[in-house]
mmCIF file of C-alpha atoms and ligand atoms in Angstrom:
data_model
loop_
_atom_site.group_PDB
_atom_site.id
_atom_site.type_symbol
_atom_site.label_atom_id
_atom_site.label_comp_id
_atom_site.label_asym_id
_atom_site.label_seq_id
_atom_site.Cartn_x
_atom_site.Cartn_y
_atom_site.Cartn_z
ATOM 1 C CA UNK K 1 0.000 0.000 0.000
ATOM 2 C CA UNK K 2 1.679 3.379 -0.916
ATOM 3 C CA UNK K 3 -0.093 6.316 0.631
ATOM 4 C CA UNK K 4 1.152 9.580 -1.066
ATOM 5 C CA UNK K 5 0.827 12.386 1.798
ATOM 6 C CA UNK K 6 1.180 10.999 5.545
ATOM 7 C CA UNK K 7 -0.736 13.854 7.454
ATOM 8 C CA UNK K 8 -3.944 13.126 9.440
ATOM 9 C CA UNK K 9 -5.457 10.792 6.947
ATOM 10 C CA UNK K 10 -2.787 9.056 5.633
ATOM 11 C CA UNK K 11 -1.509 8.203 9.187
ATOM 12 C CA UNK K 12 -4.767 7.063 10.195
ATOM 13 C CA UNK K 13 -5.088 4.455 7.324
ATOM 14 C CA UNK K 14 -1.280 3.306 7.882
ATOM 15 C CA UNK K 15 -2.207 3.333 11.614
ATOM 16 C CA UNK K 16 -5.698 0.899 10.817
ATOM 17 C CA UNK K 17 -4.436 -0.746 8.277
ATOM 18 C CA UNK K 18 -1.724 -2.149 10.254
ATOM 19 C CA UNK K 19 -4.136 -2.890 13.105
ATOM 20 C CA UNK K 20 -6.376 -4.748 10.984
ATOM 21 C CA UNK K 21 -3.543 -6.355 9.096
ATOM 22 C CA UNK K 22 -4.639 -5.315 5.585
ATOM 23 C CA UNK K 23 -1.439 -4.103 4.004
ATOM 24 C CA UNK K 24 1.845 -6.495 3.927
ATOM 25 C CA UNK K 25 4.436 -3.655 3.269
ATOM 26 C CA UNK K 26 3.097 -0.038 3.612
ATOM 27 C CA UNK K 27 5.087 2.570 1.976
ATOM 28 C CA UNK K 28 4.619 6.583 3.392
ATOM 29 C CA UNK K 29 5.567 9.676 0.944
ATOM 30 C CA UNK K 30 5.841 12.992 1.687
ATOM 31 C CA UNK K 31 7.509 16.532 0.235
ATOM 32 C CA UNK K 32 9.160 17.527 3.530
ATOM 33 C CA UNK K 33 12.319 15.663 5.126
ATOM 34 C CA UNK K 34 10.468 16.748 8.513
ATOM 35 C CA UNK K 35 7.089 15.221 8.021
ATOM 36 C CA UNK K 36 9.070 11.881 6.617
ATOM 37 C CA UNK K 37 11.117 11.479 9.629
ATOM 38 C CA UNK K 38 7.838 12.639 12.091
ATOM 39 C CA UNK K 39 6.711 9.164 10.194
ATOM 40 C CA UNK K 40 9.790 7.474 10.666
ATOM 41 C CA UNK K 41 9.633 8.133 14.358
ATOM 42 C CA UNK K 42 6.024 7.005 14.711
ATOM 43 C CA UNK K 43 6.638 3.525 12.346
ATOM 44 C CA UNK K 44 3.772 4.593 10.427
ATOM 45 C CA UNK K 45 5.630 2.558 8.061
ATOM 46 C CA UNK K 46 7.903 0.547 6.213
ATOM 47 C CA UNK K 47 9.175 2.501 3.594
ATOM 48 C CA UNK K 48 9.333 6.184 3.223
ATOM 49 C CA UNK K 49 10.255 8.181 0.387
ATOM 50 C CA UNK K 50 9.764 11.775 -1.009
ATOM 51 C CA UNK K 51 9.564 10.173 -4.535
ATOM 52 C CA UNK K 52 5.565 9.206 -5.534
ATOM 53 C CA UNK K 53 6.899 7.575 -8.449
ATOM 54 C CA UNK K 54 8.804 5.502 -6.655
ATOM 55 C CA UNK K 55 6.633 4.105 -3.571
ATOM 56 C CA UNK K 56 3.696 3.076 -6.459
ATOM 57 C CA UNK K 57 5.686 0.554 -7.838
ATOM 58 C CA UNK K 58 4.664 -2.423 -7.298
ATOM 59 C CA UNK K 59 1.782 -0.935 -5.063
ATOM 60 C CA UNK K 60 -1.531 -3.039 -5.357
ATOM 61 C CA UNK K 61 -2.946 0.310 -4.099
ATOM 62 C CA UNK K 62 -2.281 3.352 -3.988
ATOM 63 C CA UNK K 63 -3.901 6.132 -1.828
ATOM 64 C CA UNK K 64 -3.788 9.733 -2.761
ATOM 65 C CA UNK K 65 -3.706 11.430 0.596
ATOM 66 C CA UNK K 66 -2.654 15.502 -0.218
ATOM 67 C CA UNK K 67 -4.015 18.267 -0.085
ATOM 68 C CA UNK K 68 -6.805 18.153 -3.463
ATOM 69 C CA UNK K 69 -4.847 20.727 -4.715
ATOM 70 C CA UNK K 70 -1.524 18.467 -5.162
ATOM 71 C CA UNK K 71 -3.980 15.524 -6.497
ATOM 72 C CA UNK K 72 -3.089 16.667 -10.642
ATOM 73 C CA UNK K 73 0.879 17.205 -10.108
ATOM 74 C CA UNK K 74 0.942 13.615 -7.995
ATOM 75 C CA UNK K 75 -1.496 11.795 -10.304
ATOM 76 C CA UNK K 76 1.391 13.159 -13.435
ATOM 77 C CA UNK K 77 4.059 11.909 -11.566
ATOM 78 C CA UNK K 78 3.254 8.702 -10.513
ATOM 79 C CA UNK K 79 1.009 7.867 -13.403
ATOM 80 C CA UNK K 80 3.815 5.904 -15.921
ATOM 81 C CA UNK K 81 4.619 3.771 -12.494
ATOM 82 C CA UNK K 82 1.446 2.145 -11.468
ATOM 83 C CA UNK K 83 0.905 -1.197 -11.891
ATOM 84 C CA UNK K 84 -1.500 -3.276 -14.020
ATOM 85 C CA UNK K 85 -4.630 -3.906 -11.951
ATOM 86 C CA UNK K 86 -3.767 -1.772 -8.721
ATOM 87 C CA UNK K 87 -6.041 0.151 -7.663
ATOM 88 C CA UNK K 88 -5.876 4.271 -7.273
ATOM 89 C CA UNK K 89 -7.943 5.636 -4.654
ATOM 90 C CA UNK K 90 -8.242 9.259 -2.912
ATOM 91 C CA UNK K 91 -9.413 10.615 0.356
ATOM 92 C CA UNK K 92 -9.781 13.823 -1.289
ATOM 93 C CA UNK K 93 -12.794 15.733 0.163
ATOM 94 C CA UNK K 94 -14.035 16.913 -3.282
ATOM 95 C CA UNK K 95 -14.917 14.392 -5.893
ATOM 96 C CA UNK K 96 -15.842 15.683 -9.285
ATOM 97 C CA UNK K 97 -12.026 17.604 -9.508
ATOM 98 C CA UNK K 98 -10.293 14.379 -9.179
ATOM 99 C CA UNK K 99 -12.444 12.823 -11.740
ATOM 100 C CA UNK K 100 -11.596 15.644 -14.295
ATOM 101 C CA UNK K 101 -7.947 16.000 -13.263
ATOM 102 C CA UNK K 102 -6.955 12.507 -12.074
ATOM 103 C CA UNK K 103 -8.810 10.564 -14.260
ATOM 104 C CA UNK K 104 -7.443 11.314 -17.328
ATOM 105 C CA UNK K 105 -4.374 10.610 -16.434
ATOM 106 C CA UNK K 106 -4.714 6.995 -14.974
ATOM 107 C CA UNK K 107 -3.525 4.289 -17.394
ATOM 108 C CA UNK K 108 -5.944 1.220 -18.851
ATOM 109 C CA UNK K 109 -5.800 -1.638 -16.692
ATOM 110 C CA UNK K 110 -5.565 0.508 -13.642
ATOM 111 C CA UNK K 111 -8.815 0.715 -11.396
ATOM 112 C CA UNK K 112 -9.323 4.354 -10.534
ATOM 113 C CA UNK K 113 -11.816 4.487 -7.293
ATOM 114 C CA UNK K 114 -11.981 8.068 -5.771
ATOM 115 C CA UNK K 115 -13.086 7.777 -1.967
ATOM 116 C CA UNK K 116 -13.739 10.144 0.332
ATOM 117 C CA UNK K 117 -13.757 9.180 4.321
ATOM 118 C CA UNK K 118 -15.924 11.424 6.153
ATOM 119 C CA UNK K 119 -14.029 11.481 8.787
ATOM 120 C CA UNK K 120 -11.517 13.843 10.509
ATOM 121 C CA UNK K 121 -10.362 16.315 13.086
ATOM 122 C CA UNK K 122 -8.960 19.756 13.099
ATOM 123 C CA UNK K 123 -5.483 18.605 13.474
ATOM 124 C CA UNK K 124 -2.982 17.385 11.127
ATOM 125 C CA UNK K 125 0.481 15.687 10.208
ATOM 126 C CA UNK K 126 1.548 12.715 10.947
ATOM 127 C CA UNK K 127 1.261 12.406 14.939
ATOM 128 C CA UNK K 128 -2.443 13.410 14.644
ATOM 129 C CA UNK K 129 -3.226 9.818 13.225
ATOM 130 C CA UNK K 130 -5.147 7.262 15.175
ATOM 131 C CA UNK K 131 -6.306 3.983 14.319
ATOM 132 C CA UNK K 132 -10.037 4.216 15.356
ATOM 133 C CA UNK K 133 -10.076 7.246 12.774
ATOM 134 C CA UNK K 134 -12.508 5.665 10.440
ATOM 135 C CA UNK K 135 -14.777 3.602 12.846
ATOM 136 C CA UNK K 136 -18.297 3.827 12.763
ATOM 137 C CA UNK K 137 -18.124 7.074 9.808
ATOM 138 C CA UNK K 138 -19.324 6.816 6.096
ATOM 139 C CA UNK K 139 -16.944 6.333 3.311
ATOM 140 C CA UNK K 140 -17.885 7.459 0.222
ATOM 141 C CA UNK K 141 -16.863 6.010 -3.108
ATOM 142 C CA UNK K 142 -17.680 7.694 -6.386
ATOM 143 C CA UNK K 143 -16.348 4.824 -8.967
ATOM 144 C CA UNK K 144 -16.806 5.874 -12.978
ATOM 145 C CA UNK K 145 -19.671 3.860 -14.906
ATOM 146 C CA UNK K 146 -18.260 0.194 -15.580
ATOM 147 C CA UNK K 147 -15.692 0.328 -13.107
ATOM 148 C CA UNK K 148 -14.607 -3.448 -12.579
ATOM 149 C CA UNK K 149 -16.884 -4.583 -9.997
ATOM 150 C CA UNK K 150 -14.370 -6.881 -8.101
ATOM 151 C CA UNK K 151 -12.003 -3.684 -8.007
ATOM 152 C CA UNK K 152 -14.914 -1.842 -6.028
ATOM 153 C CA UNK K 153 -15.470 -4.697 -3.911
ATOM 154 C CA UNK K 154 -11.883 -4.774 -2.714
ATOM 155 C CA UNK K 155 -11.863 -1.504 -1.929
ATOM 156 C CA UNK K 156 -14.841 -1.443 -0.184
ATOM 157 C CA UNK K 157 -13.610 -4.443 1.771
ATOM 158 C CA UNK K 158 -10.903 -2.510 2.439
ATOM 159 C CA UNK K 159 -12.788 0.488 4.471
ATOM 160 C CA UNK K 160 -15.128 -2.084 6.253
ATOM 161 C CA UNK K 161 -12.035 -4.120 7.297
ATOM 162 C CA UNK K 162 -11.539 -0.869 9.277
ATOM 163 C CA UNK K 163 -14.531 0.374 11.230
ATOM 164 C CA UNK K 164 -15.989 1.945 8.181
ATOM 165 C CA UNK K 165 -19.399 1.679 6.090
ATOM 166 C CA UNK K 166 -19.221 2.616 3.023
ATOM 167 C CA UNK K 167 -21.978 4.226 0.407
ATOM 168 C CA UNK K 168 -21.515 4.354 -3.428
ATOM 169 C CA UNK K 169 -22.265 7.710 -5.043
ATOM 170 C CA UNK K 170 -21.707 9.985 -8.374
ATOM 171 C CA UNK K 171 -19.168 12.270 -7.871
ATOM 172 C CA UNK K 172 -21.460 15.024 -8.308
ATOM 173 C CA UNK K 173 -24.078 14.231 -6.441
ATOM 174 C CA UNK K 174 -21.086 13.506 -3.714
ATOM 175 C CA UNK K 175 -20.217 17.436 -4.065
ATOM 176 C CA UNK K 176 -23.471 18.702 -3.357
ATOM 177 C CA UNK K 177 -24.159 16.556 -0.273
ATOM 178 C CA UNK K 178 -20.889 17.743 1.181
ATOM 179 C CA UNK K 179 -21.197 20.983 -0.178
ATOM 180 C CA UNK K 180 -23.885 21.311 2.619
ATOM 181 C CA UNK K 181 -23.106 18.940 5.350
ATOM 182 C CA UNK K 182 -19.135 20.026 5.708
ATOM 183 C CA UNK K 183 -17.995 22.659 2.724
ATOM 184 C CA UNK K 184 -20.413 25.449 3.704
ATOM 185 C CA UNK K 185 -20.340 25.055 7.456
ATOM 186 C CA UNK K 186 -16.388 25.650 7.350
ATOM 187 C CA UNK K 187 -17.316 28.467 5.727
ATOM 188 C CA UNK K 188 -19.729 29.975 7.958
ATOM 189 C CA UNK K 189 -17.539 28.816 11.177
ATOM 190 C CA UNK K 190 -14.002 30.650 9.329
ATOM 191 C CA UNK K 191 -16.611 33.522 8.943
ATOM 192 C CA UNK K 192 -18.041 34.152 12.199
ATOM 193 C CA UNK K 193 -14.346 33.560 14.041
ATOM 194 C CA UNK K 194 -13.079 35.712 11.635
ATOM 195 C CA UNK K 195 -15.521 38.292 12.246
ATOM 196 C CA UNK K 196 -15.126 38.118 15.724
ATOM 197 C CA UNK K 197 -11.877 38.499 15.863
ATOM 198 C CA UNK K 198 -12.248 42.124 13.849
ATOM 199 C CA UNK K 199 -15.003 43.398 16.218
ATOM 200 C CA UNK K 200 -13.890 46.345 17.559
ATOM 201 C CA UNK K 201 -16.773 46.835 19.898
ATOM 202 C CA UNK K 202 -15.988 43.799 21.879
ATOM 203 C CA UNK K 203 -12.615 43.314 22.767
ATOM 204 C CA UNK K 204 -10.683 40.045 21.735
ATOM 205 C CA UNK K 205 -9.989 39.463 25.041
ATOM 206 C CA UNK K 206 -13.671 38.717 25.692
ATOM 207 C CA UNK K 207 -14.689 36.786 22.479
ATOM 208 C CA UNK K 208 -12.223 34.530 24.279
ATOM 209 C CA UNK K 209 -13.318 35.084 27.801
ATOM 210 C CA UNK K 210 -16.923 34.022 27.408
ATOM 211 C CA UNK K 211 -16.627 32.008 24.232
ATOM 212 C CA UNK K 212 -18.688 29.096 25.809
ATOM 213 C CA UNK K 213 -21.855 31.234 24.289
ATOM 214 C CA UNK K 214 -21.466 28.716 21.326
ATOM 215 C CA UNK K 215 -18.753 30.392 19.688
ATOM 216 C CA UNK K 216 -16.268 27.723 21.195
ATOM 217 C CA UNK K 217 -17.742 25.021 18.610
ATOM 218 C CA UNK K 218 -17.371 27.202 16.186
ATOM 219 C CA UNK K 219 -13.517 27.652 16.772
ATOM 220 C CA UNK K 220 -12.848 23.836 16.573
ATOM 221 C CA UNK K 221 -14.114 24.472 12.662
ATOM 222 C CA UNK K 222 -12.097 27.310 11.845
ATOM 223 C CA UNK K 223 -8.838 26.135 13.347
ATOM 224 C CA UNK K 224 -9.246 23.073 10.557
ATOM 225 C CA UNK K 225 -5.859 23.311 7.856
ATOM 226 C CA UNK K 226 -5.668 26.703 6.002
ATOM 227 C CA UNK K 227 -4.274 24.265 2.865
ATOM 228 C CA UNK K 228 -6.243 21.308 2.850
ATOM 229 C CA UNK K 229 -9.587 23.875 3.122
ATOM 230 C CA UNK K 230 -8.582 26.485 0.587
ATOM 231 C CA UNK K 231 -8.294 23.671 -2.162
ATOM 232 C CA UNK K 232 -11.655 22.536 -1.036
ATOM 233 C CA UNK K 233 -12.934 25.618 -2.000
ATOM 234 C CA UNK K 234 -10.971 26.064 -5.206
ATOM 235 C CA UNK K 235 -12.201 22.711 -6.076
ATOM 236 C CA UNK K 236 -15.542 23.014 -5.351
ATOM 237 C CA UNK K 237 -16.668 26.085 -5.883
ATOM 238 C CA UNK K 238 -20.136 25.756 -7.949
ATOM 239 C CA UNK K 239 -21.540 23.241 -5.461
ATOM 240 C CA UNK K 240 -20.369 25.320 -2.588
ATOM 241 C CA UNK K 241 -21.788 28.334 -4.362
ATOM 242 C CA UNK K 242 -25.258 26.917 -4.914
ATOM 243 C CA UNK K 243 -25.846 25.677 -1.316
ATOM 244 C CA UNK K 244 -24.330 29.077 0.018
ATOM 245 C CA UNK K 245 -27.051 30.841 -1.900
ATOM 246 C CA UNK K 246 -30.051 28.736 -0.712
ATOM 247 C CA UNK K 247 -27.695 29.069 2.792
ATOM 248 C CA UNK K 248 -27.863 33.221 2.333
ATOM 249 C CA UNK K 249 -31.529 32.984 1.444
ATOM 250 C CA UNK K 250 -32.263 31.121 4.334
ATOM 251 C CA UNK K 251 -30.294 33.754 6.558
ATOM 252 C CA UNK K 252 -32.110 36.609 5.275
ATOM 253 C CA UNK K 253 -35.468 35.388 5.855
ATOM 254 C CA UNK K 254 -34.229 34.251 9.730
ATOM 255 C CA UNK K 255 -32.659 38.235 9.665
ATOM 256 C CA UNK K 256 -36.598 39.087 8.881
ATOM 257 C CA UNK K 257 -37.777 37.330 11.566
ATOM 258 C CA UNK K 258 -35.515 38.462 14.377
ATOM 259 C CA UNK K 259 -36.040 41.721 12.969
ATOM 260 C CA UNK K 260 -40.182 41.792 13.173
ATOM 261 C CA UNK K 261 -39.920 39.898 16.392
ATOM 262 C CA UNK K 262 -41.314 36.804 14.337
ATOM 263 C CA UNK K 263 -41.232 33.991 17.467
ATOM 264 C CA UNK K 264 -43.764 31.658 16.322
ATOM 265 C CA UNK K 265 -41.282 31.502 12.819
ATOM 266 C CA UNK K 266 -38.151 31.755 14.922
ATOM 267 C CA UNK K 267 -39.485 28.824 17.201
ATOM 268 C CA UNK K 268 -40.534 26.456 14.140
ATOM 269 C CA UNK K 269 -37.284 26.341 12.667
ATOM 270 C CA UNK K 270 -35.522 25.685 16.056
ATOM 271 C CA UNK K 271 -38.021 22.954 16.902
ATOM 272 C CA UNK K 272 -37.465 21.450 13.301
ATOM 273 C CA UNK K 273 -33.603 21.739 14.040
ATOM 274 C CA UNK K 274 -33.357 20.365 17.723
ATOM 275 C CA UNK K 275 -34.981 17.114 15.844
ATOM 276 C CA UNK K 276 -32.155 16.728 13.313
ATOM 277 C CA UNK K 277 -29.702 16.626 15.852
ATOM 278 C CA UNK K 278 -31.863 14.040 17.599
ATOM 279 C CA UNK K 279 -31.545 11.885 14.735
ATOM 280 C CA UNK K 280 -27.962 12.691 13.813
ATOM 281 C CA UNK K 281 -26.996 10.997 17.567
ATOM 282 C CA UNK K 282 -29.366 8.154 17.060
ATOM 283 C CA UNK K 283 -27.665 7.601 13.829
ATOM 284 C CA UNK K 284 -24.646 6.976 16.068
ATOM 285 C CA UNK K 285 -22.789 9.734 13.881
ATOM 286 C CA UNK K 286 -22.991 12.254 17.630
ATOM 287 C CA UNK K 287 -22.695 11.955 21.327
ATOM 288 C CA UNK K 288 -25.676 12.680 23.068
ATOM 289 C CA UNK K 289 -23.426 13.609 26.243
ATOM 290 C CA UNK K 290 -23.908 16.983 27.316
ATOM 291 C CA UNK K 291 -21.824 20.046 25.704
ATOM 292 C CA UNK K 292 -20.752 17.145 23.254
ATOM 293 C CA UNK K 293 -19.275 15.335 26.095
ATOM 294 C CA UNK K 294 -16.771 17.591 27.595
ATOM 295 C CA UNK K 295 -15.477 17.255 31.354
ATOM 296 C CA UNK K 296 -17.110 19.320 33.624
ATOM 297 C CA UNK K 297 -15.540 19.579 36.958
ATOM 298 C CA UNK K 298 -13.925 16.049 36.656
ATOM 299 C CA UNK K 299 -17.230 14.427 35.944
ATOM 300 C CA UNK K 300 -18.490 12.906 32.737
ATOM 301 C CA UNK K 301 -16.688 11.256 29.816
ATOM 302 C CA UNK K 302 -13.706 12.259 28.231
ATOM 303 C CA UNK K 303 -14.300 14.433 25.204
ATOM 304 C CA UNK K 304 -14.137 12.233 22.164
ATOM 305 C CA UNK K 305 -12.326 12.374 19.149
ATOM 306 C CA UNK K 306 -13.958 15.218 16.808
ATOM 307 C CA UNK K 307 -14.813 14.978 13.289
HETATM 308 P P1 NAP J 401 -2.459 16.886 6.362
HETATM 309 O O1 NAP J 401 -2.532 16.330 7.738
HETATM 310 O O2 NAP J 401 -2.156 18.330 6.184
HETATM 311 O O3 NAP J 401 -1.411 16.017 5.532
HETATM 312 C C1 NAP J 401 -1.107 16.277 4.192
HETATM 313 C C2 NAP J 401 0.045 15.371 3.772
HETATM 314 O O4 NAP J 401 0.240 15.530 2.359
HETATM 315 C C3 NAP J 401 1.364 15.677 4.442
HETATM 316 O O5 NAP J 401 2.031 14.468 4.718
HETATM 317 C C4 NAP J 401 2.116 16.451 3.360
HETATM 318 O O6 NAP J 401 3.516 16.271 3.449
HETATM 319 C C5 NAP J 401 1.638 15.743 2.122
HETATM 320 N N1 NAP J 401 1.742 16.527 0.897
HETATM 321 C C6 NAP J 401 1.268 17.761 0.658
HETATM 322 N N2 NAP J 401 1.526 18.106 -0.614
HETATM 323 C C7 NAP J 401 2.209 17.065 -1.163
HETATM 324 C C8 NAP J 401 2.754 16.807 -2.447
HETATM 325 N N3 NAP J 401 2.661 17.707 -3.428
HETATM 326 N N4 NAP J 401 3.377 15.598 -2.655
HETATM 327 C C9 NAP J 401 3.470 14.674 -1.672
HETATM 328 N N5 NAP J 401 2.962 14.878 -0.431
HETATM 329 C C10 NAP J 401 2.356 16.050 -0.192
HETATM 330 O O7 NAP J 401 -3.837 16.638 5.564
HETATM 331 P P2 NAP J 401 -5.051 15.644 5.913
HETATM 332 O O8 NAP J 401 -5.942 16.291 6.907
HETATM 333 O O9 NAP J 401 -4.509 14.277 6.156
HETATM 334 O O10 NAP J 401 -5.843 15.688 4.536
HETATM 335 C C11 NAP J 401 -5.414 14.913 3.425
HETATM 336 C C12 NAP J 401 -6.576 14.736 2.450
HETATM 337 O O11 NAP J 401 -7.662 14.141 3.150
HETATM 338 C C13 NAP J 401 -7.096 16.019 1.834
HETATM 339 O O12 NAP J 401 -7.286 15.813 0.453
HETATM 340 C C14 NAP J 401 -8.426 16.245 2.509
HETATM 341 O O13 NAP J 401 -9.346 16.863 1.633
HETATM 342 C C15 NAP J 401 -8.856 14.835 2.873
HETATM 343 N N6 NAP J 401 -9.700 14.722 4.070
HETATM 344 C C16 NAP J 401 -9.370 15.399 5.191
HETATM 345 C C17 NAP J 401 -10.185 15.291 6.320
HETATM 346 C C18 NAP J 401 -9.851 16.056 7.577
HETATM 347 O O14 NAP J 401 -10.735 16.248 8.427
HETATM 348 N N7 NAP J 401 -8.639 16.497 7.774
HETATM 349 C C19 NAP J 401 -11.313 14.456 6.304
HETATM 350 C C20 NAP J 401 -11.577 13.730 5.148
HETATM 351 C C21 NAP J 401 -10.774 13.873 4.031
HETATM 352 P P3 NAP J 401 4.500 17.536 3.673
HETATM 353 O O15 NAP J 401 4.355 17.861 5.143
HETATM 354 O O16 NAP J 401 5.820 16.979 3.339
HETATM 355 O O17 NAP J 401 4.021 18.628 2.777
#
C-alpha cells in the first residue's frame, strides 16, 4: 500500500491498516524531510520516500492522501509507475475535480476508485493519526460507470475491514451533499471567528473570555488546515456556491424574523432543528453527552475524538 501524503489521513489508514492487518508492506511519501522522519519516528511505516513515483511501484494500491490541490501534479508523476490492476484511490474531500484532473491521467488496466472518508479532526500531520479514525463514519466512493466490480469490492472491503461503512455515489451528487453537510459550514464557522476576531466593539480578550456562548464550537471548525480547506474551496466552488445561496436565502429570511420579532417563525425552525440533531446521535454519527461530552468539573466522559 503506498499512501502519497502521511498527514492526518494518511496516518490514520497506515495506523488501521496495520491494526487490521490489511497491508503487507506499507510505503509513506511525503515533500518535507520533517514530516518523513515525524513518520519514521512514529513507524507509520515501512518505507518512506519523497519520490511518488517511486513508492507506487509495485503498489496493489495506492492512496492519494494531499491536499486536493496536489492531487493533478501527484497523479502526473506517478502515473507511468502504477501497476496493471492496482487500484488508485483518494481521500480527497471533493470528488468531481479528481475525476476531471486525475482521471485522465490513470492508465488502462488501472482501477481508478476516488473515496472520500468522512471522517476527521482539526489537526494534522503525521502524529495526529489514530487507528479508530474511520470507525463507525461513512466512506464514500464515487467509482466511474463500468468500473470493474471486483475492483470496487476490494476496496470497499478494504474500508469495512476498518470500522468503516461505506456508500456508493456519483461524484457530483457527492459534491453537493458535502457541499452542505461540511464545505459550507467551514465556511460559515471561518466567517463568524473571523468576524469576531475584527469586532472592535468587543474586545478580543472577551470573544475569548466568554466564548462558551457557542462560539467555542465554532472555533474547533475554523482552526481546521488553512491548505487542505482552501483547495476545497478552489475545487468546489459551484456546489459550494449553490448551497451558500439557498444558505444566504435562508439567513435573510431568519434576519426578517428576528427583525419583526417573528417567534412563532423563529421557534418552528428551532423545533425542526433540535430534531435533526436528535436523529444525527441516534444515527450513532454524535454523542448525546452533554456540551458534546466535555469534562465538567472532573465528571463525565472524556471528550471524544472530533470529526
Ligand atoms: P495533512 O494532515 O495536512 O497532511 C497532508 C500530507 O500531504 C502531508 O504528509 C504532506 O507532506 C503531504 N503533501 C502535501 N503536498 C504534497 C505533495 N505535493 N506531494 C506529496 N505529499 C504532499 O492533511 P489531511 O488532513 O490528512 O488531509 C489529506 C486529504 O484528506 C485532503 O485531500 C483532505 O481533503 C482529505 N480529508 C481530510 C479530512 C480532515 O478532516 N482532515 C477528512 C476527510 C478527508 P509535507 O508535510 O511533506 O508537505
Amino acid at each position: 500500500m503506498a499512501l502519497i501524503g502521511i498527514g492526518l489521513i494518511g496516518s490514520s489508514l497506515a495506523l488501521a491498516a496495520r491494526r487490521h492487518g490489511l497491508a503487507s508492506e506499507i510505503v509513506a511519501v511525503a515533500r518535507q524531510q520533517a514530516t518523513l522522519d515525524e513518520a519514521r519516528s512514529l513507524n507509520l511505516a515501512d518505507t518512506y520516500t519523497s519520490e511518488a513515483a517511486e513508492a507506487v511501484r509495485g503498489a496493489d494500491l495506492v492512496i492519494l492522501c494531499t491536499p486536493v490541490g496536489a492531487f493533478e501534479a501527484v497523479a502526473n508523476a506517478i502515473a507511468p509507475h502504477l501497476e496493471p490492476g492496482a487500484i488508485l484511490t483518494d481521500v480527497g474531500s471533493v470528488k468531481g475535480h479528481v475525476h476531471r484532473v486525475v482521471g485522465p491521467l490513470v492508465p488502462e488496466g488501472v482501477h481508478f476508485i476516488p473515496g472520500h472518508p468522512m471522517a476527521g479532526t482539526e489537526h494534522s500531520g503525521p502524529s495526529a493519526g489514530f487507528a479508530e479514525l474511520f470507525e463507525n463514519r461513512w466512506c464514500i466512493l464515487t467509482p466511474t460507470d463500468g468500473q470493474d466490480r471486483k475492483a470496487v469490492d476490494r476496496l470497499i472491503g478494504f474500508w469495512k475491514a476498518m470500522g468503516s461503512k461505506v456508500d456508493l455515489m456519483g461524484h457530483a451528487h457527492h459534491d453537493l451533499v458535502v457541499a452542505i453537510t461540511s464545505h459550507v459550514p467551514h465556511l460559515v464557522a471561518y466567517n463568524i471567528v473571523g468576524t469576531a476576531d475584527d469586532l472592535a466593539t468587543v474586545s478580543k480578550s472577551e470573544v475569548i473570555k466568554f466564548s462558551a456562548g457557542g462560539f467555542r464550537d465554532f472555533t474547533r471548525i475554523a482552526a481546521s488546515d488553512p491548505v487542505m480547506w482552501r483547495d476545497v474551496f478552489l475545487t468546489n466552488r459551484d456546489a459550494v456556491l449553490e448551497m451558500l445561496g439557498r444558505f444566504l436565502e435562508d439567513l435573510a429570511m431568519l434576519q426578517r424574523h428576528v427583525r419583526n420579532g417573528d417567534g412563532p417563525a423563529l421557534e418552528a425552525l428551532f423545533t425542526r432543528t433540535r430534531a435533526i440533531r436528535r436523529s444525527i446521535i441516534d444515527a450513532g454519527q454524535e454523542t448525546a453527552a452533554p456540551d458534546f461530552g466535555r469534562p465538567h468539573g472532573g465528571e463525565g466522559p472524556a471528550e471524544p475524538p472530533s470529526r
